[in-house]
Coordinates of C-alpha atoms in Angstrom, one line a residue:
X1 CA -19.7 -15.7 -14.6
X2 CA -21.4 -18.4 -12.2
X3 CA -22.4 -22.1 -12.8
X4 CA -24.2 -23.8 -10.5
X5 CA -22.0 -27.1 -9.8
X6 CA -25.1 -29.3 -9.8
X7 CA -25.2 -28.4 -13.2
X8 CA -22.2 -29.2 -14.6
X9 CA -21.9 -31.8 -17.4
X10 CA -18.8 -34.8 -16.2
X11 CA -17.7 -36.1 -19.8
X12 CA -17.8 -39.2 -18.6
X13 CA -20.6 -39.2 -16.5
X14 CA -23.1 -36.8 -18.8
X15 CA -25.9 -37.6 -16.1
X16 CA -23.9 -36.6 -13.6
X17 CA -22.0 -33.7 -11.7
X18 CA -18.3 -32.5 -12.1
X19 CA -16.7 -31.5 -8.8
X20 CA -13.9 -29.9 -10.8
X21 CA -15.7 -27.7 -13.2
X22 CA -15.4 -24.5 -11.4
X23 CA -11.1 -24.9 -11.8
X24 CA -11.8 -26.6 -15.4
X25 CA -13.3 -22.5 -16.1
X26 CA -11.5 -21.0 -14.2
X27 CA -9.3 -18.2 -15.4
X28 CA -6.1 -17.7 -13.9
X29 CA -6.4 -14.9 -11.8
X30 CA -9.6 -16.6 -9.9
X31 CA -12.2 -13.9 -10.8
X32 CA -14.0 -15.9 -14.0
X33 CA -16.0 -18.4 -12.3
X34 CA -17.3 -18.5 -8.7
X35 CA -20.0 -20.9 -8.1
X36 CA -23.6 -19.7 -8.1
X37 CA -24.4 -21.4 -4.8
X38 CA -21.4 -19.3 -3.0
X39 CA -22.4 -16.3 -4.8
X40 CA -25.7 -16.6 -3.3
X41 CA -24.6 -17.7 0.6
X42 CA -22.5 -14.6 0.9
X43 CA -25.3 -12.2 -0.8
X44 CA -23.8 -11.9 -3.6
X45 CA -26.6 -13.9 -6.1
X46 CA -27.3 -11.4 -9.7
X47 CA -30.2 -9.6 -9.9
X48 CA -32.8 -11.8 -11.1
X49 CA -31.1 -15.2 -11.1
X50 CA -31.6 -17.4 -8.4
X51 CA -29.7 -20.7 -7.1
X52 CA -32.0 -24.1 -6.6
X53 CA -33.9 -27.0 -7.1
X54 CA -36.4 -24.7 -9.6
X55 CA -32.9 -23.1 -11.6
X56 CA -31.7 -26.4 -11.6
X57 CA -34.5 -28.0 -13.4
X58 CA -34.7 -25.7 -16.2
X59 CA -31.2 -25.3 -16.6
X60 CA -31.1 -29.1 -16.7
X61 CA -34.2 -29.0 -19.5
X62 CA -31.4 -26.9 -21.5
X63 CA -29.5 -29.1 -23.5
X64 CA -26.4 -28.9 -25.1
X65 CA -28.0 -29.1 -29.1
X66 CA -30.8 -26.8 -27.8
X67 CA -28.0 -24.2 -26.6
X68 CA -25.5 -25.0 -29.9
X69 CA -29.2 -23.9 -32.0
X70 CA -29.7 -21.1 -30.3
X71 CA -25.8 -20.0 -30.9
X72 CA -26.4 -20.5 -34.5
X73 CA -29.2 -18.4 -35.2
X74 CA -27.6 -15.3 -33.8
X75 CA -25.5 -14.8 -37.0
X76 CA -22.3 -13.4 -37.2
X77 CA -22.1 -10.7 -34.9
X78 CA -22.9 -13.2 -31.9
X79 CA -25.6 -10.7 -30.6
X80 CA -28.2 -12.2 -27.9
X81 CA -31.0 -10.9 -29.4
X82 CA -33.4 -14.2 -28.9
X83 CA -33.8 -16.3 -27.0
X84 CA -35.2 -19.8 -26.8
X85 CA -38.9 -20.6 -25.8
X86 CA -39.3 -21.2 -22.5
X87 CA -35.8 -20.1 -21.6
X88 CA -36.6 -16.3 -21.3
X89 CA -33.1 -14.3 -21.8
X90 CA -31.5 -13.3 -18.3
X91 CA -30.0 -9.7 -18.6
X92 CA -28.3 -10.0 -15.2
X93 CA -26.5 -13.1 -16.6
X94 CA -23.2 -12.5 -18.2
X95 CA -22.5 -15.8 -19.8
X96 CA -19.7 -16.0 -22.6
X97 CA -19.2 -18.9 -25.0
X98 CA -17.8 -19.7 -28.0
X99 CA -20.7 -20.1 -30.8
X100 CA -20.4 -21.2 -34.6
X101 CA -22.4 -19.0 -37.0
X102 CA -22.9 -20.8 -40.7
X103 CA -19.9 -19.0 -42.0
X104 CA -17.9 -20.6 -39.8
X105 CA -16.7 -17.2 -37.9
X106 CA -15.8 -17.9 -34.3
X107 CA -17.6 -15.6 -31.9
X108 CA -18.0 -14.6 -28.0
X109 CA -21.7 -14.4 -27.2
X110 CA -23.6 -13.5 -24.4
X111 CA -26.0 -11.8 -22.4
X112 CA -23.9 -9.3 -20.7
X113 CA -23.8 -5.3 -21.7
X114 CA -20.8 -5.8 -24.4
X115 CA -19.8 -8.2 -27.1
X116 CA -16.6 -8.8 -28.9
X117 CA -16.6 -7.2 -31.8
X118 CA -12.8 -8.6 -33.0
X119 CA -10.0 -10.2 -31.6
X120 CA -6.7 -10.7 -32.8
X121 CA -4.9 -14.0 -30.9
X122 CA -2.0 -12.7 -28.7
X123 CA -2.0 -9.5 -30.1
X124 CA -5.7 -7.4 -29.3
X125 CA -9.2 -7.3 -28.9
X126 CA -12.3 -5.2 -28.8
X127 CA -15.4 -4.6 -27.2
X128 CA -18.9 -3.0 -28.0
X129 CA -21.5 -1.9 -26.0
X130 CA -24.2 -4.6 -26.9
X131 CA -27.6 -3.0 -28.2
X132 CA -29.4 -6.0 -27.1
X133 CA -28.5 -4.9 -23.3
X134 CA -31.8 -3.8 -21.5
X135 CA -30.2 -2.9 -17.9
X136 CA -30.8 -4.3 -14.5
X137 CA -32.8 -4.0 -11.6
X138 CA -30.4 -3.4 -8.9
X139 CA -29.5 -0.5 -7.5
X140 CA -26.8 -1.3 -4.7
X141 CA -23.3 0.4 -5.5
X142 CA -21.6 -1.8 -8.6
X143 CA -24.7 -2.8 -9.7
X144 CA -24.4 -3.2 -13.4
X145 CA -25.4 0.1 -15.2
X146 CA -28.2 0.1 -17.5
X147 CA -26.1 2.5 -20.2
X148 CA -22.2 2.9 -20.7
X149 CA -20.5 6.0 -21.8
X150 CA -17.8 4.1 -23.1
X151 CA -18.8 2.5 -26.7
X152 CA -15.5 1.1 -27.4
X153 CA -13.1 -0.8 -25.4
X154 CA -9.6 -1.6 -26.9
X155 CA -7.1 -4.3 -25.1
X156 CA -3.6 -4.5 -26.2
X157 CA -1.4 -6.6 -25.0
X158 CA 2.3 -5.3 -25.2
X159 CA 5.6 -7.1 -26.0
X160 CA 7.0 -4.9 -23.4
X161 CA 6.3 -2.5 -21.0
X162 CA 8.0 0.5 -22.4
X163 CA 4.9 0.5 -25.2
X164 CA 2.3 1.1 -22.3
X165 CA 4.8 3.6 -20.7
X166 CA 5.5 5.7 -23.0
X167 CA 1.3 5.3 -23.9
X168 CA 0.9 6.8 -20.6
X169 CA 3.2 9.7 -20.8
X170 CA 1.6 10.3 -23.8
X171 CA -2.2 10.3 -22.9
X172 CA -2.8 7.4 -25.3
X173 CA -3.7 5.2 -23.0
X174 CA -6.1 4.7 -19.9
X175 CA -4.6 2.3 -18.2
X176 CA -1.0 0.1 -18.7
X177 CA 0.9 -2.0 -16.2
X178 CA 4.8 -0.5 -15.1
X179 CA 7.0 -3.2 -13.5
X180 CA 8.3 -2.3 -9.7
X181 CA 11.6 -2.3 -11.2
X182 CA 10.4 0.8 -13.7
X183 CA 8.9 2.9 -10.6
X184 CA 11.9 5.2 -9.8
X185 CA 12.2 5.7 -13.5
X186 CA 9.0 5.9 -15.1
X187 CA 6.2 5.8 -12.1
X188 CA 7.4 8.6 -10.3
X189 CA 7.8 11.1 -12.9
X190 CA 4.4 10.2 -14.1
X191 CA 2.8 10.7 -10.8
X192 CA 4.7 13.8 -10.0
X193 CA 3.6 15.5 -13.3
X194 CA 0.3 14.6 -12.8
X195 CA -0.6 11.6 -15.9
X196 CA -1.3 9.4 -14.2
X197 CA -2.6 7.6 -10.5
X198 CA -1.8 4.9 -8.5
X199 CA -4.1 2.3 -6.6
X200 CA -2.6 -0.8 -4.6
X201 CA -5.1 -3.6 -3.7
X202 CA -4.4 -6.6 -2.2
X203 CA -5.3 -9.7 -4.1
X204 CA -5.2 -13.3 -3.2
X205 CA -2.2 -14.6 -4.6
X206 CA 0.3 -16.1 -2.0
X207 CA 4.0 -17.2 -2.2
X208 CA 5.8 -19.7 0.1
X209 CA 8.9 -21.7 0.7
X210 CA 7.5 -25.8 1.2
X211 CA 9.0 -28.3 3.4
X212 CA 9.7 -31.5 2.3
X213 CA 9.4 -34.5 4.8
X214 CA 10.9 -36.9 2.8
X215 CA 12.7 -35.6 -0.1
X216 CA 14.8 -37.5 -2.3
X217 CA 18.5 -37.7 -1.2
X218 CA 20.2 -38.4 -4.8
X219 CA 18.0 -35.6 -6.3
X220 CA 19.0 -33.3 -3.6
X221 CA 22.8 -34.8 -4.3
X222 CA 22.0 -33.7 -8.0
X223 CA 20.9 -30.1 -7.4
X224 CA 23.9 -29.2 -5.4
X225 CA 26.3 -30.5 -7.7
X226 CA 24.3 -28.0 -9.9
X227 CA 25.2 -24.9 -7.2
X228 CA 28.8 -24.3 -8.3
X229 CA 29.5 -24.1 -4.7
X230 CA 31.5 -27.6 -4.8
X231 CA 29.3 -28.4 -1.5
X232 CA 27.7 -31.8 -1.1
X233 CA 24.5 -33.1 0.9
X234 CA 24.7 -33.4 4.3
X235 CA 21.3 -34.1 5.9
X236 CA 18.6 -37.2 6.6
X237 CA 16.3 -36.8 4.3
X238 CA 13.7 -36.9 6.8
X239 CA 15.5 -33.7 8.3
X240 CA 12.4 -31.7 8.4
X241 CA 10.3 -34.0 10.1
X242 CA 11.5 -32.2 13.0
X243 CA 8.9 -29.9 14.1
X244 CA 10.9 -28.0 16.0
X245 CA 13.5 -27.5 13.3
X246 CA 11.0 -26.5 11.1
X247 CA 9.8 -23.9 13.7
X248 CA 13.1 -22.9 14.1
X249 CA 13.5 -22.2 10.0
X250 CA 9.9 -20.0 10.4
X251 CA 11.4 -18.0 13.2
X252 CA 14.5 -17.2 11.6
X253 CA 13.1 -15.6 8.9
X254 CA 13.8 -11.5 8.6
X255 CA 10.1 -11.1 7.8
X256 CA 9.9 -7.1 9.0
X257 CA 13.1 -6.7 6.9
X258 CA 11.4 -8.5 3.8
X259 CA 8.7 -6.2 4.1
X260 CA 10.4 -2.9 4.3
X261 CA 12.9 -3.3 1.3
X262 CA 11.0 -5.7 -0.7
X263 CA 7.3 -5.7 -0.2
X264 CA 7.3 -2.1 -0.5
X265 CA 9.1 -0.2 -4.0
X266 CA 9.0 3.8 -3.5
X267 CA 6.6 3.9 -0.7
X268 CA 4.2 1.6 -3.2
X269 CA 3.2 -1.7 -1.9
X270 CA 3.4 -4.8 -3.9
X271 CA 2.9 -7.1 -1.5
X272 CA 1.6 -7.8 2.2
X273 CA 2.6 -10.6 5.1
X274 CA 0.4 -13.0 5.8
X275 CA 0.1 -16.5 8.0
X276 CA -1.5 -19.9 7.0
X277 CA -2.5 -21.3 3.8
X278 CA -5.7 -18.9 3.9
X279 CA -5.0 -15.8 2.3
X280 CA -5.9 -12.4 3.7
X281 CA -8.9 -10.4 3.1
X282 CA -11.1 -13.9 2.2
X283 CA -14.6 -12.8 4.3
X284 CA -14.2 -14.0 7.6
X285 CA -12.3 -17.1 7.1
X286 CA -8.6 -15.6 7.4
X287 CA -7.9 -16.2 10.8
X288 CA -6.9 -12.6 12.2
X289 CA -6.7 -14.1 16.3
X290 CA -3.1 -16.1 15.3
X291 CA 0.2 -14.5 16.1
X292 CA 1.6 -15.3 12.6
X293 CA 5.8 -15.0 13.1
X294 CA 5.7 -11.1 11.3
X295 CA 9.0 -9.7 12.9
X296 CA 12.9 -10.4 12.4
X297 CA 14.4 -13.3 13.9
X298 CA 16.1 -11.0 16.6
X299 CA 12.5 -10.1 18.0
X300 CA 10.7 -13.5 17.1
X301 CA 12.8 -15.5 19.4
X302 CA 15.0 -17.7 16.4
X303 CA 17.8 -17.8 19.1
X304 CA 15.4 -19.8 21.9
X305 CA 14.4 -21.9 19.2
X306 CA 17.6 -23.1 18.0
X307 CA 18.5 -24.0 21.8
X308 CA 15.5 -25.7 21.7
X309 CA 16.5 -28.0 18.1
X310 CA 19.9 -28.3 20.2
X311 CA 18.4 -30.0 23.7
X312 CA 15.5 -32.2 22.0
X313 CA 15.6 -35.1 23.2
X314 CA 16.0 -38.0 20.1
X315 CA 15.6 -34.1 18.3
X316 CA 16.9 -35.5 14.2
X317 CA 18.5 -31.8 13.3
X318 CA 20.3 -32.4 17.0
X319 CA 21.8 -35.4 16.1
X320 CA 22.6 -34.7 12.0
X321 CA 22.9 -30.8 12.6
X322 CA 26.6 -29.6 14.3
X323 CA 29.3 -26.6 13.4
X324 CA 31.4 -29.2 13.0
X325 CA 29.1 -31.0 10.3
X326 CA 26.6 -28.9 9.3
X327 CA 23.2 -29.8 7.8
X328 CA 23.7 -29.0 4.2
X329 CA 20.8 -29.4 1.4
X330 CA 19.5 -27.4 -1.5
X331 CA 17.0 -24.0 -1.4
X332 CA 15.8 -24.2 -4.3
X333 CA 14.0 -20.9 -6.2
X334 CA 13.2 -20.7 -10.0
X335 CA 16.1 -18.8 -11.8
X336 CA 15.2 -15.3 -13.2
X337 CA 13.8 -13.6 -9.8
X338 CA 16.5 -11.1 -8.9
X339 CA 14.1 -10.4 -5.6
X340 CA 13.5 -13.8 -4.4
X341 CA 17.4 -14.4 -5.0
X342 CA 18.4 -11.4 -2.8
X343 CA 15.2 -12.5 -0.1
X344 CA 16.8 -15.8 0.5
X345 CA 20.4 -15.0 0.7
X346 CA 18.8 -13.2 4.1
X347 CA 17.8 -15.8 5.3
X348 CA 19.8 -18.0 5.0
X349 CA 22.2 -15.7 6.3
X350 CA 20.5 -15.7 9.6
X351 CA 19.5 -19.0 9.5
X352 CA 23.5 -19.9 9.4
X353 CA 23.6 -17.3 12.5
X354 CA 21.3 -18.1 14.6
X355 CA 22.2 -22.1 14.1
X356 CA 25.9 -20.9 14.8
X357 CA 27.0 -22.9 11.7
X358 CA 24.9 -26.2 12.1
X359 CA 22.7 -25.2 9.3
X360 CA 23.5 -24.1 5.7
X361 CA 20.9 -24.2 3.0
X362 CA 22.4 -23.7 -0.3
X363 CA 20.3 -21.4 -2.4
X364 CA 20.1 -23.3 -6.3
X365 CA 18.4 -21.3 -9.4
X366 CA 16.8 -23.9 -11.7
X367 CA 14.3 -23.1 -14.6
X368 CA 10.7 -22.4 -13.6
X369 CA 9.3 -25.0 -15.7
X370 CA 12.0 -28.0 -14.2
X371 CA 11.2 -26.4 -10.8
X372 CA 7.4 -26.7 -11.4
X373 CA 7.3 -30.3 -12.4
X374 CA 9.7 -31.4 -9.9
X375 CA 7.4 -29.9 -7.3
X376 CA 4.6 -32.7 -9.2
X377 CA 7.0 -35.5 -7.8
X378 CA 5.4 -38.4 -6.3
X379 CA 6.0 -38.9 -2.0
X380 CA 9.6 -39.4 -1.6
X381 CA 11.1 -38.7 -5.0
X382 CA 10.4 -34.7 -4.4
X383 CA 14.7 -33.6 -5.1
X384 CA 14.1 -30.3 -3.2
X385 CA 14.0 -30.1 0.4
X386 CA 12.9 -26.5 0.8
X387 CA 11.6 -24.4 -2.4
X388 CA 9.6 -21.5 -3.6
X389 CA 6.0 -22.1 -5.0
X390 CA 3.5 -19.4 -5.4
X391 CA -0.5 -20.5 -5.2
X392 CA -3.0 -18.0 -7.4
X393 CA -6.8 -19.1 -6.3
X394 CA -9.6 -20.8 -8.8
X395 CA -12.2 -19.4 -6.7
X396 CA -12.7 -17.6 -3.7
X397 CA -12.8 -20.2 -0.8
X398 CA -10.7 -21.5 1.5
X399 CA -11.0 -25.3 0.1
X400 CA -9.3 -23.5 -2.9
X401 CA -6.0 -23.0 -0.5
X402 CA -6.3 -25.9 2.1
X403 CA -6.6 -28.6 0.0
X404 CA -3.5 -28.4 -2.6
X405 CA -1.7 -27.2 0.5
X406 CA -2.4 -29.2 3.3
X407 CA -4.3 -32.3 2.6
X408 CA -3.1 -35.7 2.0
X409 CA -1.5 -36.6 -1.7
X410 CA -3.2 -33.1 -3.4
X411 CA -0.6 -30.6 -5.0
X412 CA 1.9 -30.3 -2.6
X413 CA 0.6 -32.4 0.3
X414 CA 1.9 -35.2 -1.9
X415 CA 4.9 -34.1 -3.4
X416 CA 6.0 -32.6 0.1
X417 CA 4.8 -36.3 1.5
X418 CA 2.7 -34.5 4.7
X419 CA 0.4 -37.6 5.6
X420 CA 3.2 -40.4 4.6
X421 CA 6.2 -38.1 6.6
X422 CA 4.0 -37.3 9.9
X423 CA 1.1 -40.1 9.5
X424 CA 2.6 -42.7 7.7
X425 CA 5.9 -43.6 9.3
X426 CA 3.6 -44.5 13.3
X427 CA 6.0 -42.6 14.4
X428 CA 4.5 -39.3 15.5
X429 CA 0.7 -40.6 16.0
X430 CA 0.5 -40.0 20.0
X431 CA -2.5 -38.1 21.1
X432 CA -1.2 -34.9 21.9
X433 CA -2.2 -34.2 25.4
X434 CA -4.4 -31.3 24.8
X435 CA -7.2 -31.0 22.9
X436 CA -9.7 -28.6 20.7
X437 CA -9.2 -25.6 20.9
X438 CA -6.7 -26.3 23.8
X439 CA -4.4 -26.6 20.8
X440 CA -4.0 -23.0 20.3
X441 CA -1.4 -22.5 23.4
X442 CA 2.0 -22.3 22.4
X443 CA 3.5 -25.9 23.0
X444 CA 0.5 -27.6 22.6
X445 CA 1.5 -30.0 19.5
X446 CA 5.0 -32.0 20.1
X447 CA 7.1 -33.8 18.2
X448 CA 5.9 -36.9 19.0
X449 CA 1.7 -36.2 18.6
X450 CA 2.0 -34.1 15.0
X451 CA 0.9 -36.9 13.2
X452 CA -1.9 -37.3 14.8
X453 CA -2.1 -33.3 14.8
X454 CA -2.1 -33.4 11.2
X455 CA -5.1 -36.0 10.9
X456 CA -7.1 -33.7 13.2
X457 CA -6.2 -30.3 11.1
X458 CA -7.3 -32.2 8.1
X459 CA -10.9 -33.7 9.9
X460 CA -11.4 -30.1 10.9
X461 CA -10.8 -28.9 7.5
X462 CA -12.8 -31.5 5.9
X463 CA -15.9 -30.8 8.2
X464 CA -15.5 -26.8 7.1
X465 CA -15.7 -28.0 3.3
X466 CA -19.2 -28.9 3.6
X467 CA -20.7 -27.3 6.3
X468 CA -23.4 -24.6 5.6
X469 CA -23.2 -22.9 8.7
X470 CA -21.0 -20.2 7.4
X471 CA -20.0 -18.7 11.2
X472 CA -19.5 -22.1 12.3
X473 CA -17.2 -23.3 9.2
X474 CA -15.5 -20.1 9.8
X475 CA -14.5 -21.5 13.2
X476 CA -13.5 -25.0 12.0
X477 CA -11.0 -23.4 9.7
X478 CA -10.0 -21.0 12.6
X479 CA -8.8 -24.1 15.0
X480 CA -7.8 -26.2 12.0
X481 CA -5.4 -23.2 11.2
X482 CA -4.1 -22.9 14.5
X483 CA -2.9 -26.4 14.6
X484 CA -1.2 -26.2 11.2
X485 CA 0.3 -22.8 12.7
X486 CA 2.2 -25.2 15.3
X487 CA 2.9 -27.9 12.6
X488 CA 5.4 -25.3 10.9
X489 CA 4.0 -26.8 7.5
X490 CA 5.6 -23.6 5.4
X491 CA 7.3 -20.0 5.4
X492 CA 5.3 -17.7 4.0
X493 CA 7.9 -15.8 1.6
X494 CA 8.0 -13.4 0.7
X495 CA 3.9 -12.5 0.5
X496 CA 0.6 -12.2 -0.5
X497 CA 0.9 -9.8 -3.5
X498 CA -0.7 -6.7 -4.1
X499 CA -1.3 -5.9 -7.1
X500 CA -0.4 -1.9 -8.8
X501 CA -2.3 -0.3 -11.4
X502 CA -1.7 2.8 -12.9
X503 CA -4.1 4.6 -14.3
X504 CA -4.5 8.1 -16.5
X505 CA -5.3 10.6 -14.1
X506 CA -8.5 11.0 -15.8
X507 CA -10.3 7.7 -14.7
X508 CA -11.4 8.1 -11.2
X509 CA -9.7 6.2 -8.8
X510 CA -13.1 5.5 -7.4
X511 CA -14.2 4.0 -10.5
X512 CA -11.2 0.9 -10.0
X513 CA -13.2 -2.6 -8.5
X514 CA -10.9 -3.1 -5.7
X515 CA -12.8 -6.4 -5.0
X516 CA -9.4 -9.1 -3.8
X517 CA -11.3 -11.5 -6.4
X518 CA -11.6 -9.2 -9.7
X519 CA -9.6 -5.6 -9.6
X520 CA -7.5 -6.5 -6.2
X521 CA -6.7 -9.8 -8.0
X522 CA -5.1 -8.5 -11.6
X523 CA -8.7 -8.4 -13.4
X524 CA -11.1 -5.1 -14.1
X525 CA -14.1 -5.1 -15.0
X526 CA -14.7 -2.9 -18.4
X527 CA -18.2 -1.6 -17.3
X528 CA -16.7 -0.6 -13.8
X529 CA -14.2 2.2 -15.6
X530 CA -15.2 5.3 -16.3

């Protein structure tokens, strides 16, 4: 679906717009709503449908009661087959939404080449070609098709995934999703008897470990005692302040290791590494000129950076960090992820090595619904100095990533207190002595100029937001990422998922919409199946 933004009713402001409406539509794997205007930039506009002052105008003559009418005269089935005067029907414009008919029976209408023909909350739901669908235009590969061989489309959602397995084995089933941790067992077998395929694409869904720059010491206190290790906190809680500590933690990370026994199940990937807060594969905007840390810490130069934490002049880990009294503070992951569990006990291991001692996280399970809200916590109160936190997009744009991420007070730029740890404190606001794109040598940000680092990443960001020059808003985002590459804001662990799908070795593999923002991102499109 696409909205045009300009569009968009604010409740409280019916007259005017509603920056937020594209993640208020959103669905959760991103590939729902994009906006019309993006759609359009990129090339990407539907046949027939157009994005400006003209669209806006009628849509704006559409109102809410005229649109509620229409709804109501389509009758039960919720079948498009009218449309109101002046507002010709668009068959290139698949637009779903929930309409009332007299009997009070809920239904999906729309313009696009299937309806819902029932649905069962939680359970099922099913789809019929639409006989009001006249076709499109277009003719450029994944054009929508002007007729469907398929009739019938049938969803079921499983209570686990031995249902969809054994489906498979049986030829029941087109398509169902096997866990990594059935591959060996189930995947395999399947594959070498010939019932099914495999296709990995990558989507845009990243995870990361966040650093805190002011995290709360008694929370911290309170998680340990929650370890069953008997250890107790041992470090400032403006510990990773540090930039070079924080580079250190980034360099110690067994990232080639990760990737061979983790990232990849039975010569399958499920996931890819990645640098920066802009995920892979995103157009032109993932910077691909930045030596992201991709190796183990023995090639990546961990060692050189600890002697580096160690002879900092004024460094805070040199002062709180020893083998005699080590730094010790909770790594905190959600409870239930056997992987992630096994991942961090790595590195922490080498972190512990390479710092001969002087540093010893202390990996702490907690519930992923405790974890999440505590990762909500206001500047300051935050109880977890380093934790796990993944980031699935709303829409395909880089403001999508860079904002919760990096900007001032957003999702975790305020919980992880960025602007009040390295802006806020006047402490680290000295103009770093380079400048632009000078930035990008190694060494170019120091302890003492990341604040004012920071405020520059976040002026170049903000200029990329709303510039229209697409090659030039690439390159703000290019130099703003370089900076935030020498800030050490995160470690990106374990990766940016790929996602699996396995399919009954009759659907053609060509047939799967590998597109990072609908197939590559957990979502198919029906019509694109055959």
């Amino acid at each position: 679906m696409t909205f045009d933004t300009q569009y968009s009713a604010n409740p409280s402001n019916p007259s005017g717009s509603w920056p937020s409406f594209l993640e208020f539509l959103v669905d959760g794997y991103g590939a729902g709503i994009v906006s019309c205007t993006w759609a359009t930039s990129i090339g990407a506009g539907l046949p027939g449908w157009s994005c400006g002052a003209g669209t806006n105008a009628q849509l704006g003559s559409f109102s809410n009661t005229a649109w509620d009418n229409y709804q109501l005269g389509l009758g039960s089935a919720g079948l498009p087959y009218q449309a109101l005067p002046g507002i010709p029907l668009n068959p290139g414009l698949v637009e779903m939404r929930y309409g009332q008919s007299a009997s009070g029976y809920q239904a999906i209408v729309g313009s696009g080449p299937y309806y819902l023909s029932s649905f069962s909350p939680g359970s099922s739901y099913q789809l019929k070609v639409n006989p009001a669908w006249t076709g499109t235009s277009c003719t450029w590969t994944g054009c929508i098709p002007a007729t469907f061989p398929v009739k019938t489309v049938n969803v079921v959602w499983e209570a686990t995934a031995q249902e969809g397995e054994i489906a498979l084995e049986h030829g029941q089933a087109d398509f169902a999703t096997v866990p990594s941790t059935d591959f060996s067992s189930v995947l395999l077998p399947l594959l070498q008897n010939g019932k099914v395929t495999v296709t990995s694409a990558v989507g845009l869904s990243i995870y990361f470990t966040n650093f805190v720059m002011q995290f709360s010491q008694s929370g911290a206190e309170g998680l340990l005692a929650q370890s069953g290790t008997g250890l107790t906190l041992n470090a400032p809680s403006n510990l990773f302040q540090d930039l070079v500590f924080r580079q250190f933690l980034i360099h110690a990370y067994p990232y080639a290791t990760v990737q061979n026994q983790f990232n990849t199940v039975d010569g399958i990937s499920v996931g890819v590494l990645y640098g920066g807060a802009i995920a892979k594969y995103m157009g032109n905007y993932y910077p691909t000129n930045i030596s992201w840390d991709q190796v183990d810490p023995v090639n990546s130069g961990a060692a050189s950076w600890w002697t580096n934490v160690t002879s900092e002049p004024n460094g805070i880990a040199a002062a709180a960090c020893t083998p005699n009294k080590p730094c010790i503070f909770p790594f905190v992951t959600s409870a239930g992820y056997p992987k992630e569990d096994a991942i961090n006990k790595l590195w922490v291991r080498e972190i512990e090595s390479y710092s001969k001692g002087a540093v010893e996280p202390v990996p702490v399970d907690i519930p992923n619904g405790i974890l999440f809200t505590e990762s909500k916590s206001l500047p300051g109160a935050n109880p977890m100095p380093m934790y796990d936190i993944g980031w699935s997009p709303d829409y395909p744009d880089p403001t999508d990533y860079v904002v919760p991420m990096y900007f001032p007070n957003a999702t975790w730029g305020g919980t992880d207190a960025l602007w009040q740890g390295l802006v806020g404190t006047e402490t680290y606001d000295t103009a770093c002595t380079a400048s632009g794109w000078e930035w990008m040598v190694s060494g170019g940000v120091t302890q003492a100029c990341q604040g004012y680092a920071y405020n520059e990443m976040i002026s170049l960001m903000s200029s990329a937001a709303y510039d229209t020059n697409l090659q030039q808003r690439a390159l703000l985002y290019n130099e703003a990422e370089h900076i935030a590459q020498q800030l050490g804001i995160f470690t990106p662990n374990p990766a940016q998922v790929s996602n699996v799908w396995v399919a009954s070795s009759e659907i053609a593999s060509n047939s799967l919409n590998s597109n990072p923002m609908i197939g590559g991102n957990g979502d198919n499109l029906f019509y694109n199946l055959e």
